[in-house]
XYZ file of C-alpha atoms in Angstrom:
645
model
C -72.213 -7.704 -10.362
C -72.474 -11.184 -9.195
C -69.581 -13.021 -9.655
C -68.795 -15.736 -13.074
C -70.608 -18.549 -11.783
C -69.038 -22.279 -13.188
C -71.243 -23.118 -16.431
C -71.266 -26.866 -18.120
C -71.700 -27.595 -21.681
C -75.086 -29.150 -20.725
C -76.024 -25.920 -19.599
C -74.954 -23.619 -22.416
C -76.292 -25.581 -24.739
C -80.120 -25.486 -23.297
C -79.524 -21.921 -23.366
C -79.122 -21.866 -26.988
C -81.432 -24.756 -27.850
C -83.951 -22.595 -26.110
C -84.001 -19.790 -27.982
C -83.383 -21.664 -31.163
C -86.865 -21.232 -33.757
C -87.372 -24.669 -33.548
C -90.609 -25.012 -36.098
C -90.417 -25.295 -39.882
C -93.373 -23.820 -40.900
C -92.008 -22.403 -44.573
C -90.064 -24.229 -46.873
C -86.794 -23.802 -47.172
C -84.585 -24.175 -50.061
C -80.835 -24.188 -47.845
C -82.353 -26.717 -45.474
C -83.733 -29.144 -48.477
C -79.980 -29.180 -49.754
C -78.819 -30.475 -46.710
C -81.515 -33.592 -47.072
C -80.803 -34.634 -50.027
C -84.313 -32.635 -51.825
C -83.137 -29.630 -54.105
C -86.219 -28.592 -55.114
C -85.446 -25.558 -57.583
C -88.724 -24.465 -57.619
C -88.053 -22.322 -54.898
C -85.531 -20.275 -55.851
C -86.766 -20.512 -59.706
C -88.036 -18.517 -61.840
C -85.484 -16.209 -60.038
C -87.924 -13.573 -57.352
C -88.180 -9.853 -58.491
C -88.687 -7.001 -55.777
C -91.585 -6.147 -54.872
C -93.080 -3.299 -57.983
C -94.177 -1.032 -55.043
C -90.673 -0.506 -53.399
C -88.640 -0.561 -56.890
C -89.104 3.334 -57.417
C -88.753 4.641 -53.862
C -85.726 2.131 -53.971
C -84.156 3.416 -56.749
C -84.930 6.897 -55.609
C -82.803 6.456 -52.987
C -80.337 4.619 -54.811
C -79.411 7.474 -56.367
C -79.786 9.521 -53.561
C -77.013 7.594 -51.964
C -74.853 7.720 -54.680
C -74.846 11.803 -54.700
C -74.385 12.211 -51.112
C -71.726 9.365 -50.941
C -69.870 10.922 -53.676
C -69.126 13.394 -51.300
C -67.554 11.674 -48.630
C -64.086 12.175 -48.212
C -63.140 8.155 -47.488
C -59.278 9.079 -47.115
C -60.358 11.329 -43.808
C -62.383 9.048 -41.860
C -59.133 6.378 -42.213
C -56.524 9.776 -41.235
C -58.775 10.550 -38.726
C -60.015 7.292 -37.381
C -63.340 9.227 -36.750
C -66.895 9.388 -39.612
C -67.181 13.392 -39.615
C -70.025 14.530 -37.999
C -71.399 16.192 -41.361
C -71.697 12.571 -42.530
C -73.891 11.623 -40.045
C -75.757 14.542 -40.951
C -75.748 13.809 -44.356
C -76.795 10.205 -44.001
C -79.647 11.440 -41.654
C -80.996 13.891 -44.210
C -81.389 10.957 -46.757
C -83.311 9.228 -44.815
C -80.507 6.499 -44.607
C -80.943 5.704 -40.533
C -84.982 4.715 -41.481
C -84.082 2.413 -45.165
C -85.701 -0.436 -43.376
C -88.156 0.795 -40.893
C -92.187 0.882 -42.028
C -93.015 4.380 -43.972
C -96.087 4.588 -41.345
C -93.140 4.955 -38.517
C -91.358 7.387 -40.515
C -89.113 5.557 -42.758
C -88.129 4.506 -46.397
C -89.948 1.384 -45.704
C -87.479 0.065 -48.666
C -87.159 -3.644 -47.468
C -84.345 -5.838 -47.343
C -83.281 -6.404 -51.132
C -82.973 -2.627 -51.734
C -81.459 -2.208 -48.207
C -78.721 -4.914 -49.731
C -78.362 -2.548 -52.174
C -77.396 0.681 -50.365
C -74.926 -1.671 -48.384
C -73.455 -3.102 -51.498
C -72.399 0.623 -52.732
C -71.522 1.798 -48.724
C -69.077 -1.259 -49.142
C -67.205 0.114 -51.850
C -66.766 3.449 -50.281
C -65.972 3.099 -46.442
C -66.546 0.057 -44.428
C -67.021 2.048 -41.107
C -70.248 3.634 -42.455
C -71.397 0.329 -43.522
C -70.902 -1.126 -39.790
C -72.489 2.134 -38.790
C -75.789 1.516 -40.403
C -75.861 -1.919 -40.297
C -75.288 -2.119 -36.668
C -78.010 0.002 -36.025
C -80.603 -1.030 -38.710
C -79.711 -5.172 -38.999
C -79.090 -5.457 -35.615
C -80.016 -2.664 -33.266
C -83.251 -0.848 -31.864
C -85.131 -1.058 -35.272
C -85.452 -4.908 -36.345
C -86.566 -6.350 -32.638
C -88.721 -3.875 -32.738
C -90.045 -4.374 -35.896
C -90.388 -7.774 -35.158
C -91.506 -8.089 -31.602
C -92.431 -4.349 -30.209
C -95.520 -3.335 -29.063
C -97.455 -0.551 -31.187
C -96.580 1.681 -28.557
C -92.755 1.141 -28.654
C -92.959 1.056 -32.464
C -94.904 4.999 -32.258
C -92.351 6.279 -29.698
C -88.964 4.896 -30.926
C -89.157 3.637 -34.637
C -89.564 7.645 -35.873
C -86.486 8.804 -33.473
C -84.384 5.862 -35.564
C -85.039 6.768 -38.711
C -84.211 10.490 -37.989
C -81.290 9.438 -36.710
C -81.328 8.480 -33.677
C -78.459 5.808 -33.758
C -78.992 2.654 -31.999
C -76.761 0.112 -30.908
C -76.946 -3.111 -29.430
C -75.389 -4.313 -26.046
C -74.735 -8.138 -25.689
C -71.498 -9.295 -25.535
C -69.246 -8.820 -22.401
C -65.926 -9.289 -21.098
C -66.738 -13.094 -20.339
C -69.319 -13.553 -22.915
C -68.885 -14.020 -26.377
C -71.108 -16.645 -28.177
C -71.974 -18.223 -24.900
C -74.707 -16.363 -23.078
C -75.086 -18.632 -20.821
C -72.512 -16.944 -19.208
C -74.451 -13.699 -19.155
C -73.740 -11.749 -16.318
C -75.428 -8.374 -16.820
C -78.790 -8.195 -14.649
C -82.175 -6.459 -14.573
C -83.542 -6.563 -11.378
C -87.615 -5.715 -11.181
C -88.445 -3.140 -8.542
C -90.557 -3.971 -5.837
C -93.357 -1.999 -7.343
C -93.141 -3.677 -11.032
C -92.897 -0.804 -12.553
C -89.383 -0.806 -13.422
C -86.065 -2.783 -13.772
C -83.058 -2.250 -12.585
C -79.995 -2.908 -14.933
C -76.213 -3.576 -13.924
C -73.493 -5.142 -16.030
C -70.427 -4.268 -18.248
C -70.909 -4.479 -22.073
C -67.481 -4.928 -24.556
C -67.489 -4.148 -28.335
C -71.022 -2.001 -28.124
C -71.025 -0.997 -32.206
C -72.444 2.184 -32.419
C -72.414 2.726 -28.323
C -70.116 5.729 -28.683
C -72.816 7.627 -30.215
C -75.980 5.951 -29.621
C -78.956 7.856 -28.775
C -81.320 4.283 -28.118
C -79.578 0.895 -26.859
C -80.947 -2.815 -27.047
C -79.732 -4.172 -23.979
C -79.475 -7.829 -23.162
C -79.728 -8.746 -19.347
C -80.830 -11.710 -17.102
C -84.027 -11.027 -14.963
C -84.090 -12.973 -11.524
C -86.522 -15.857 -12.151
C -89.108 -14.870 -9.035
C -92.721 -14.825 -7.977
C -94.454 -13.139 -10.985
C -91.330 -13.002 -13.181
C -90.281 -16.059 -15.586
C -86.807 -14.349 -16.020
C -84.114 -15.225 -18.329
C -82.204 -13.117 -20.760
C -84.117 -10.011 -21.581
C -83.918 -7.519 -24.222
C -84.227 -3.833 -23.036
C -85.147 -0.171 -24.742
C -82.380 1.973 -22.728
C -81.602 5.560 -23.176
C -78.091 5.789 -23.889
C -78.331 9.296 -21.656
C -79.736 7.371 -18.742
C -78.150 8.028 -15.235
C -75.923 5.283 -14.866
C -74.355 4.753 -18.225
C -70.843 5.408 -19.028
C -68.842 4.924 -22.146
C -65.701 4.270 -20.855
C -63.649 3.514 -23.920
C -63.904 4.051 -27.880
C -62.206 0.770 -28.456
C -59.514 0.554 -31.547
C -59.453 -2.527 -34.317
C -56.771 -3.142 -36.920
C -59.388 -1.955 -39.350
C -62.898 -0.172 -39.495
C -61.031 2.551 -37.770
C -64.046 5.418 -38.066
C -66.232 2.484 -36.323
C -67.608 3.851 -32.812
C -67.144 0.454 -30.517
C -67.315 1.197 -26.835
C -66.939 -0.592 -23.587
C -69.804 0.594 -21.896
C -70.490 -0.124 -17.864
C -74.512 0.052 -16.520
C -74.594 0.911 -13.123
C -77.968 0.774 -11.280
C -79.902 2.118 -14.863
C -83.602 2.017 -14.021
C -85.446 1.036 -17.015
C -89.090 1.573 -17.124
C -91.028 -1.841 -17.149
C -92.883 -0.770 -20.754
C -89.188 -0.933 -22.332
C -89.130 -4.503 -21.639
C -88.994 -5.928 -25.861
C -91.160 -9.084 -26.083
C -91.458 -11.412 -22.553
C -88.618 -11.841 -19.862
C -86.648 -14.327 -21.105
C -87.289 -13.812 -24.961
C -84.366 -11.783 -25.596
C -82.298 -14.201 -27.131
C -84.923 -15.630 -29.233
C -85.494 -11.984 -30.519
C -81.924 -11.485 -30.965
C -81.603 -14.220 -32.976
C -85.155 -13.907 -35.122
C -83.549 -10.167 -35.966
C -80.568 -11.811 -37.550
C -82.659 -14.260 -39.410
C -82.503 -11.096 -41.968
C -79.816 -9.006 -40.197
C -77.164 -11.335 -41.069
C -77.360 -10.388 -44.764
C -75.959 -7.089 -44.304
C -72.428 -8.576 -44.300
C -73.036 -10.480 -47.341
C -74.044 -7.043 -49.353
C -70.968 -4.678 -47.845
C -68.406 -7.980 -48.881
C -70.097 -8.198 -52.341
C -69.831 -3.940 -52.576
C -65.933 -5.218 -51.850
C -65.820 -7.831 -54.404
C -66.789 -5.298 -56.764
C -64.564 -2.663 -56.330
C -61.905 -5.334 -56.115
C -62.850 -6.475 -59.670
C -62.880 -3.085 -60.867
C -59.382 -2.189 -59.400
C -58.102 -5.607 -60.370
C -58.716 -5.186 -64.069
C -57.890 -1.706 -64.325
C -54.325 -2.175 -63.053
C -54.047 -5.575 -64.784
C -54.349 -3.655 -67.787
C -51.981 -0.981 -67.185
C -49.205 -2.716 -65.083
C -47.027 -4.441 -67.870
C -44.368 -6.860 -66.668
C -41.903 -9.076 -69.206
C -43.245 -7.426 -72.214
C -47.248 -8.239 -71.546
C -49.801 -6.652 -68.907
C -49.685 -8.733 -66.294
C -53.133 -9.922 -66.638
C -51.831 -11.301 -69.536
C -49.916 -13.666 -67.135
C -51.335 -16.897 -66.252
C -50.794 -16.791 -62.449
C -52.563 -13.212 -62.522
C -55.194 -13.661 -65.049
C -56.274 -17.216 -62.086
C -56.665 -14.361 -60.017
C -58.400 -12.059 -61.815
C -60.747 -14.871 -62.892
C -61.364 -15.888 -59.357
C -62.410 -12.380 -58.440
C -64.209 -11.884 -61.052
C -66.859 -14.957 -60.997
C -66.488 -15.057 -57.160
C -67.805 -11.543 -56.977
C -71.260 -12.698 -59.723
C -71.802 -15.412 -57.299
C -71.657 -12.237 -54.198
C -74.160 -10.605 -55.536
C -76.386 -13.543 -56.782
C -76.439 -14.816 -53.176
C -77.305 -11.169 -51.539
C -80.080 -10.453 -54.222
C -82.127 -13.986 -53.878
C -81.562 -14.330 -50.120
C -82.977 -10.248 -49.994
C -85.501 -10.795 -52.171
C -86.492 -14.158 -50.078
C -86.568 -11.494 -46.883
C -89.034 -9.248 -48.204
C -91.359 -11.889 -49.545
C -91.759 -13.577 -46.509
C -93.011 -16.957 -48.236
C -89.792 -18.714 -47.367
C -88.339 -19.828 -44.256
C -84.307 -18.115 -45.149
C -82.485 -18.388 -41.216
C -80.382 -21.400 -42.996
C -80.116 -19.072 -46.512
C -79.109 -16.143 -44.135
C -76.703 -17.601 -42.612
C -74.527 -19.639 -45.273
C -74.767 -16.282 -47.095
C -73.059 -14.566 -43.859
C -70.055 -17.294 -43.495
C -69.488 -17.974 -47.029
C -69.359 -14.194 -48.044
C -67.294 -13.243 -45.337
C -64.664 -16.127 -46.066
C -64.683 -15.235 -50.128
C -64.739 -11.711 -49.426
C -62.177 -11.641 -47.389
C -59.910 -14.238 -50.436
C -60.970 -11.872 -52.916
C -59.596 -8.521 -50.817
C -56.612 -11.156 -50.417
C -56.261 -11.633 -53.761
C -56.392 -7.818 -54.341
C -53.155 -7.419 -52.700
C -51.142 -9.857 -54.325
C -52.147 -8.469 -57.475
C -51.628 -4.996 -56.726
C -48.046 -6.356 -55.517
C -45.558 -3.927 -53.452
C -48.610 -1.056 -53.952
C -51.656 -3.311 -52.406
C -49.174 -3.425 -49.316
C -48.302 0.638 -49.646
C -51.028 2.539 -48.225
C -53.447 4.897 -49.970
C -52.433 7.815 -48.570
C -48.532 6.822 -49.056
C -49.543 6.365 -52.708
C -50.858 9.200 -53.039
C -47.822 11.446 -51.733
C -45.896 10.346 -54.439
C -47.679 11.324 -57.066
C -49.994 7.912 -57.742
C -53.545 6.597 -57.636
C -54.883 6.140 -53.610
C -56.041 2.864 -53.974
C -56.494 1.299 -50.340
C -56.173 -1.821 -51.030
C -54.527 -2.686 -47.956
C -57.157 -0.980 -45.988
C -59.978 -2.857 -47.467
C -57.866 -5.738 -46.548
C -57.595 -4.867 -42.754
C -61.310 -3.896 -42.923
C -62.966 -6.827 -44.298
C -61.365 -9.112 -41.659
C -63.838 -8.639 -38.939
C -66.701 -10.085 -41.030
C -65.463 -13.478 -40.489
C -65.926 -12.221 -36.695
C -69.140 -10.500 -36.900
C -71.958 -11.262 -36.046
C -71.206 -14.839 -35.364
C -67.500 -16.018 -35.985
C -67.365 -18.298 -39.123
C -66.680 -20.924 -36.435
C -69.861 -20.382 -34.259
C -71.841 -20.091 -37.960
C -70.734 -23.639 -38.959
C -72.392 -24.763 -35.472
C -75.678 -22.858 -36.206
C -76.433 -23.894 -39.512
C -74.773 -27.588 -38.635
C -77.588 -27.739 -35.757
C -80.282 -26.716 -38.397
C -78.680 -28.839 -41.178
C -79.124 -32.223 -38.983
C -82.452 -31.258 -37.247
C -84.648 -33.494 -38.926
C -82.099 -36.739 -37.958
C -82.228 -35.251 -34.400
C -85.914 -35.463 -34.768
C -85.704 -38.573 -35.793
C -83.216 -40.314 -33.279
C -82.729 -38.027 -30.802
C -83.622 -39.812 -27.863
C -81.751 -43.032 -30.052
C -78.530 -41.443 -29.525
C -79.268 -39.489 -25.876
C -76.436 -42.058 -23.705
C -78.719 -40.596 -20.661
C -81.936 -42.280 -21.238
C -82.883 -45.716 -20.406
C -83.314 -48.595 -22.604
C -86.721 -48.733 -22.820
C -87.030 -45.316 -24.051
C -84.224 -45.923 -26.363
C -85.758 -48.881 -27.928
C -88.955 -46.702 -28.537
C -86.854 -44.215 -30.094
C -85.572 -46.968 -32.389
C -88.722 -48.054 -33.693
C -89.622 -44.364 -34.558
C -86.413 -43.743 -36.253
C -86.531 -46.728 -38.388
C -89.463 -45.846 -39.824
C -88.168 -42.033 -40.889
C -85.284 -43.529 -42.521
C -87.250 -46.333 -43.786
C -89.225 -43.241 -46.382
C -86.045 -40.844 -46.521
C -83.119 -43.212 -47.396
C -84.768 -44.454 -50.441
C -85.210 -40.882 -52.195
C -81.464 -40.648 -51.723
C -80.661 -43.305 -54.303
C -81.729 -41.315 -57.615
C -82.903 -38.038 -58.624
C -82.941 -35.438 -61.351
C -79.595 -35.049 -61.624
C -79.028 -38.529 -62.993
C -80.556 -37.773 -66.309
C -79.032 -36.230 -68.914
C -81.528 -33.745 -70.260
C -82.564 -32.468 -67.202
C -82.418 -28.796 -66.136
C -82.050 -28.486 -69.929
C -83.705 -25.185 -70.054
C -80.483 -23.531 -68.249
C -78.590 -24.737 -71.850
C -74.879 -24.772 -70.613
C -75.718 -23.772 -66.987
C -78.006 -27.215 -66.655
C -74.741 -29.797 -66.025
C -74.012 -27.505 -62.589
C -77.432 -28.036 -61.881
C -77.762 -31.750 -62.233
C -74.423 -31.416 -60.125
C -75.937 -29.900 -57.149
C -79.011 -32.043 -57.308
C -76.606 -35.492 -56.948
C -74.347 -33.632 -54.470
C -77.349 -32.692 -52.513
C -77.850 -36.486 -52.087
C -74.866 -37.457 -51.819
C -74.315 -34.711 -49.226
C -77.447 -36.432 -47.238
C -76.129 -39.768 -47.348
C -73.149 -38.505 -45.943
C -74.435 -36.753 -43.184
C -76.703 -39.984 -42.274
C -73.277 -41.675 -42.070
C -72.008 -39.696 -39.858
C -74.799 -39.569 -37.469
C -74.546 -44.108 -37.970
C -71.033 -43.953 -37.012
C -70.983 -41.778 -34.255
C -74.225 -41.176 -32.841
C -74.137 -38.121 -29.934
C -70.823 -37.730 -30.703
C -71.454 -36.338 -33.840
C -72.299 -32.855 -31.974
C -68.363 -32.943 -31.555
C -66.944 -34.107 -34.480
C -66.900 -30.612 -35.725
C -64.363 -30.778 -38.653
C -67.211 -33.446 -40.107
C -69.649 -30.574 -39.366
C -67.616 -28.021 -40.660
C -66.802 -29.523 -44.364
C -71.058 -30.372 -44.177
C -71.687 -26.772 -44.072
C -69.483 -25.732 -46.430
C -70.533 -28.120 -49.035
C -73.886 -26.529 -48.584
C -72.867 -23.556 -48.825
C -71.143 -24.104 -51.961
C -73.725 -25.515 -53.887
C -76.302 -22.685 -52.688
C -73.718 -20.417 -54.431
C -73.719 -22.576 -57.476
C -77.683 -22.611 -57.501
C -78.052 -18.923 -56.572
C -75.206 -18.093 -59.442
C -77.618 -20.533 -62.072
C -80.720 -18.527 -61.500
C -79.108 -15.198 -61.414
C -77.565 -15.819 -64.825
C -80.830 -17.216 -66.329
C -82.830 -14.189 -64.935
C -80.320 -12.204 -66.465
C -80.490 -13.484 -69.864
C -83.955 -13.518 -69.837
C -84.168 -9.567 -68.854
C -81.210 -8.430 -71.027
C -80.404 -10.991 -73.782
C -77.276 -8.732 -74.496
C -75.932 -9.641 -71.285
C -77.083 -12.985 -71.147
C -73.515 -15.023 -72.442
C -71.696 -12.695 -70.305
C -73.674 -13.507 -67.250
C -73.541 -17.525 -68.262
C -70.221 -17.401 -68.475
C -69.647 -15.894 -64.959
C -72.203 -18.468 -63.498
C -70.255 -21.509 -65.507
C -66.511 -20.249 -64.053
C -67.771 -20.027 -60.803
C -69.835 -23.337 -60.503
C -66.382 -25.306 -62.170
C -64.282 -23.329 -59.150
C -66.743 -24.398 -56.742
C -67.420 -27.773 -57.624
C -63.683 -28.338 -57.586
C -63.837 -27.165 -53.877
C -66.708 -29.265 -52.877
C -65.019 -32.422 -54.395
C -62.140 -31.577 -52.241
C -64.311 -31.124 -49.175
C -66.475 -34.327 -49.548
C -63.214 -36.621 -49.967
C -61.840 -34.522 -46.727
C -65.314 -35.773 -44.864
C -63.564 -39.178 -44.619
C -59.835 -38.335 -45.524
C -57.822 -35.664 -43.027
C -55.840 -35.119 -40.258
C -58.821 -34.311 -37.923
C -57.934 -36.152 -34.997
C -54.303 -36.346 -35.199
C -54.716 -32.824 -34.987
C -56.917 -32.634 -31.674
C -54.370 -34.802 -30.093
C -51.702 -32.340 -30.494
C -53.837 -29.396 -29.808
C -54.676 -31.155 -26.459
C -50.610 -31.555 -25.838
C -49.944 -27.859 -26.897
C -52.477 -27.143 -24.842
C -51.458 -29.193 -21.634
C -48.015 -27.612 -22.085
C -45.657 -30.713 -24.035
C -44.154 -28.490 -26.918
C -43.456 -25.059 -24.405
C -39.785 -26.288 -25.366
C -41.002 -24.580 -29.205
C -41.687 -21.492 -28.173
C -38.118 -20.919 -26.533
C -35.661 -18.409 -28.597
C -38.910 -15.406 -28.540
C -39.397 -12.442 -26.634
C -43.506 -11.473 -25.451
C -43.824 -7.662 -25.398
C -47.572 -8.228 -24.085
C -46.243 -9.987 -20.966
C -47.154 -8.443 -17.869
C -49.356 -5.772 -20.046
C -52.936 -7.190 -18.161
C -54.944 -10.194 -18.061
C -56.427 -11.891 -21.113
C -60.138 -11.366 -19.904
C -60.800 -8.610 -17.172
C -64.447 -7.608 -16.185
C -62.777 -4.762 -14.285
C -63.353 -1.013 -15.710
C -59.765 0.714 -15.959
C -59.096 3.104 -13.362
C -58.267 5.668 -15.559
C -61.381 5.575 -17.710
C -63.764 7.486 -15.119
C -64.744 9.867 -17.673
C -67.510 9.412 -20.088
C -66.396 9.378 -23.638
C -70.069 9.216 -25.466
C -70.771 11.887 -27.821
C -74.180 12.862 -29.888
C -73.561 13.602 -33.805
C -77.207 13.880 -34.829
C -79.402 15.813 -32.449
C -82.519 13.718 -33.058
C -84.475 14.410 -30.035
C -86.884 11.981 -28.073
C -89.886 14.785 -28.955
C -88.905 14.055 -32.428
């Protein structure tokens, strides 16, 4: 492989900015909240699934539930391995094809009912949820869904949903949310019929037993090819392909992760997905949708959390009173419980949003991804402290002496990655920040460019001052300045009138930012950061007001019960936004980037005296090397879903 050539900010960022969707041509409820316009029309009257999926949906609902009933959850953590038998068993339920087209073999079930299955894989074993979700959200499947020819779609799409697992090969050794640092190439043979791949691949979900890879690799820009990162249909059997190591995490142990060399793989040209250079873009179309499996297995979590956290608050009695009884317990048990409403509220509207198709949902997809993974990951937190000595004690350690295997700790260790996954909650506050201030980029971009000339600038000025001229003005007042309105949510409607001013307010903000620091603003990321998350919050807060109001309206019996969830968990969140909004002007930001740089440049080593490093002199942090010792291959098949199938 060639070797890491030097790449600039400049140029990772065209990268990304070129395979960013970068037309609007849906409305979007997420994106209006970040403007200042929460128009509640579009998320209300709450959307129902589609009538012709609901019984094929619930069909397999239940089909689930039987077959997952059966799945000894205690083995696959012993064993750090999914039994083959449960691949079987998954394969026989048609769980491998939930979200591929019933004309290609599949359930055809959509995304809101695919949100489903997740949510009740979460609450058995994580590792099958990263098992399906890795090969349905974002391997073989989606891109080609989205972007295969008819061809591809007849020759691979029925293989999937048999069970043919997929997985999908991006990240390397140097490359993590940068790809302009991609090193992995596909060469085109001479005779165009063909490409020739070469590259190492890290953290390939699903590569230890993948039948059908996605591969991402750069093409040679060269007469008759545009070249760029490409996204590739590879058999995992290919000549050329080893699986050099089932990598091990501190949770999602039954989780097949590889790192996965490609040594002169020839690819036939028709395997190319999309154009050269498209692979990115398709990447990140698939996860326009793909992103909301994490949401669903962390609100399957949050559920089994609540049940588990009022069972035992109920039968553990401390100082005379269950301790749920206790204040500092019952805060706890509150927070789970109206956390976990506003889980699901989030994965049902943003699913339901999928499968209609009317809405534009990348900025819905991907607040639900970051904020579910950081509340899931509280409420399995929570979990533990509740559950005391015992949420630390393993299940199976519980279990030998006689008590009730609840992994608590294990849920713990497995919902960590999710803030990792798929986009670190760090890189995720960058995307939906870039999306969130698009239309003031629009407007002043070339303003605030320090490369261009003044002319240019001034002409930029003109054009600015005339969006801001229409937009400031709607920021003043809105709905949520009169009392009555929103009235037909009854108790909900003050949360309501809440986000609508916030919204605003949020705007202003955000134009504030942009006046004060112009281009900078792209690195004032703690700014960014506390944008998002406002955002983010007060889609919760609208998602949890709809939800509740759908609910009463469907089963009046659960209707206070439901309002009551949505009205502790808007109070909770509003709290937190109030606290974020005064830290958008108020905080420690850089006072703490000036001792990061100092740590950093090596003026507090004197600190770390008085330690010992056991990984010293264990390896390099980053090596694109494969071990010596890992010659052999180590993939395995579990379903035999041939390519005649």
């Amino acid at each position: 492989m060639p070797p890491v050539e030097h790449v600039d900010e400049q140029q990772s960022r065209a990268v990304a900015e070129a395979a960013r969707e970068t037309e609007w041509r849906k409305p979007s409820f997420a994106k209006g909240l970040y403007l200042g316009q929460f128009d509640l029309s579009l998320i209300h009257p709450h959307p129902r699934p589609a009538p012709e999926r609901r019984e094929g949906g619930e069909r397999f609902l239940a089909d689930l539930e039987s077959f997952l009933r059966t799945v000894d959850s205690a083995r696959i953590e012993r064993e750090a391995r999914i039994p083959d038998e449960v691949f079987a068993g998954l394969a026989a339920i048609g769980a491998f094809g939930m979200k591929i087209p019933v004309e290609h073999g599949g359930l055809g079930l959509g995304q809101h009912y695919y949100n489903r299955a997740l949510v009740m894989i979460g609450s058995v074993n994580a590792s099958i949820g990263a098992l399906l979700s890795a090969h349905q959200s974002v391997g073989l499947p989606e891109p080609l869904v989205l972007a295969g020819t008819d061809e591809q779609k007849r020759q691979y799409l029925p293989r999937c949903a048999k069970g043919a697992i997929s997985a999908f090969l991006l990240t390397e050794p140097e490359v993590g949310s940068d790809p302009a640092r991609l090193r992995a190439t596909a060469v085109p043979t001479e005779d165009g019929t063909a490409y020739v791949l070469d590259g190492t691949k890290l953290w390939t979900t699903n590569g230890v037993v993948a039948e059908l890879l996605v591969v991402m690799a750069r093409v040679p820009k060269s007469d008759g090819h545009r070249g760029g990162i490409s996204a590739f249909i590879v058999e995992a059997d290919a000549s050329g392909i080893t699986v050099h190591r089932r990598n091990a995490f501190m949770g999602l142990r039954g989780i097949e992760n590889g790192l996965t060399s490609l040594r002169n793989v020839r690819v036939p040209s028709e395997n190319l997905i999309g154009r050269e250079g498209e692979g990115l873009k398709i990447a990140l179309t698939t996860l326009n949708a793909g992103r909301l499996a994490i949401p669903a297995l962390c609100a399957g979590v949050g559920k089994w959390s609540l049940k588990i956290g009022r069972e035992w608050s109920k039968a553990r009695v401390q100082w005379g009173r269950p301790v749920g009884e206790h204040a500092a317990v019952a805060h706890k048990v509150a927070f789970i419980a109206a956390t976990t409403f506003a889980l699901e509220a989030v994965v049902d509207l943003s699913g339901i949003l999928a499968d209609e198709d009317r809405k534009d949902i990348r900025i819905e997809a991907a607040l639900a991804k970051m904020w579910a993974s950081e509340m899931g990951w509280r409420i399995a937190d929570e979990l533990v402290q509740i559950r005391g000595g015992r949420g630390f004690e393993t299940a199976a350690s519980l279990a030998a002496r006689g008590e009730r295997a609840v992994g608590a700790e294990q849920v713990l260790r497995d919902m960590r990655i999710n803030r990792i996954f798929e986009g670190s909650t760090e890189i995720m506050r960058l995307l939906i920040a870039r999306e969130a201030v698009d239309a003031h980029l629009k407007a002043a971009g070339d303003l605030i460019d320090p490369h261009l000339d003044l002319a240019r600038r001034m002409k930029a000025a003109a054009s600015a001052s005339g969006f801001y001229a229409r937009w400031l003005p709607q920021l003043v007042a809105g709905k949520g300045d009169l009392p009555m309105a929103y009235d037909e949510f009854g108790a909900l409607a003050p949360h309501l009138r809440y986000v609508e001013r916030t919204s605003r307010k949020l705007a202003r903000a955000t134009f504030y930012g942009m006046a004060r620091w112009q281009g900078g603003l792209e690195r004032k990321q703690g700014f960014l950061a506390r944008v998002v998350d406002i955002g983010a919050e007060l889609f919760a807060i609208s998602a949890s007001c709809v939800r509740a109001e759908m609910i009463a309206a469907d089963t009046p019996e659960q209707g206070k019960a439901a309002y009551q969830l949505a009205d502790t968990f808007a109070e909770q969140s509003r709290l937190r936004i109030e606290r974020l909004l005064d830290a958008l002007w108020h905080n420690t930001d850089a006072a703490d980037e000036r001792l990061a740089a100092r740590v950093l440049d090596g003026s507090y080593t004197w600190l770390e005296e008085g330690i010992i490093d056991p990984s010293e002199g264990t390896g390099p942090w980053i090596t694109e090397d494969v071990p010596a010792d890992a010659a052999e291959n180590v993939a395995r098949r579990v379903i035999r879903a041939t390519k005649e199938t």
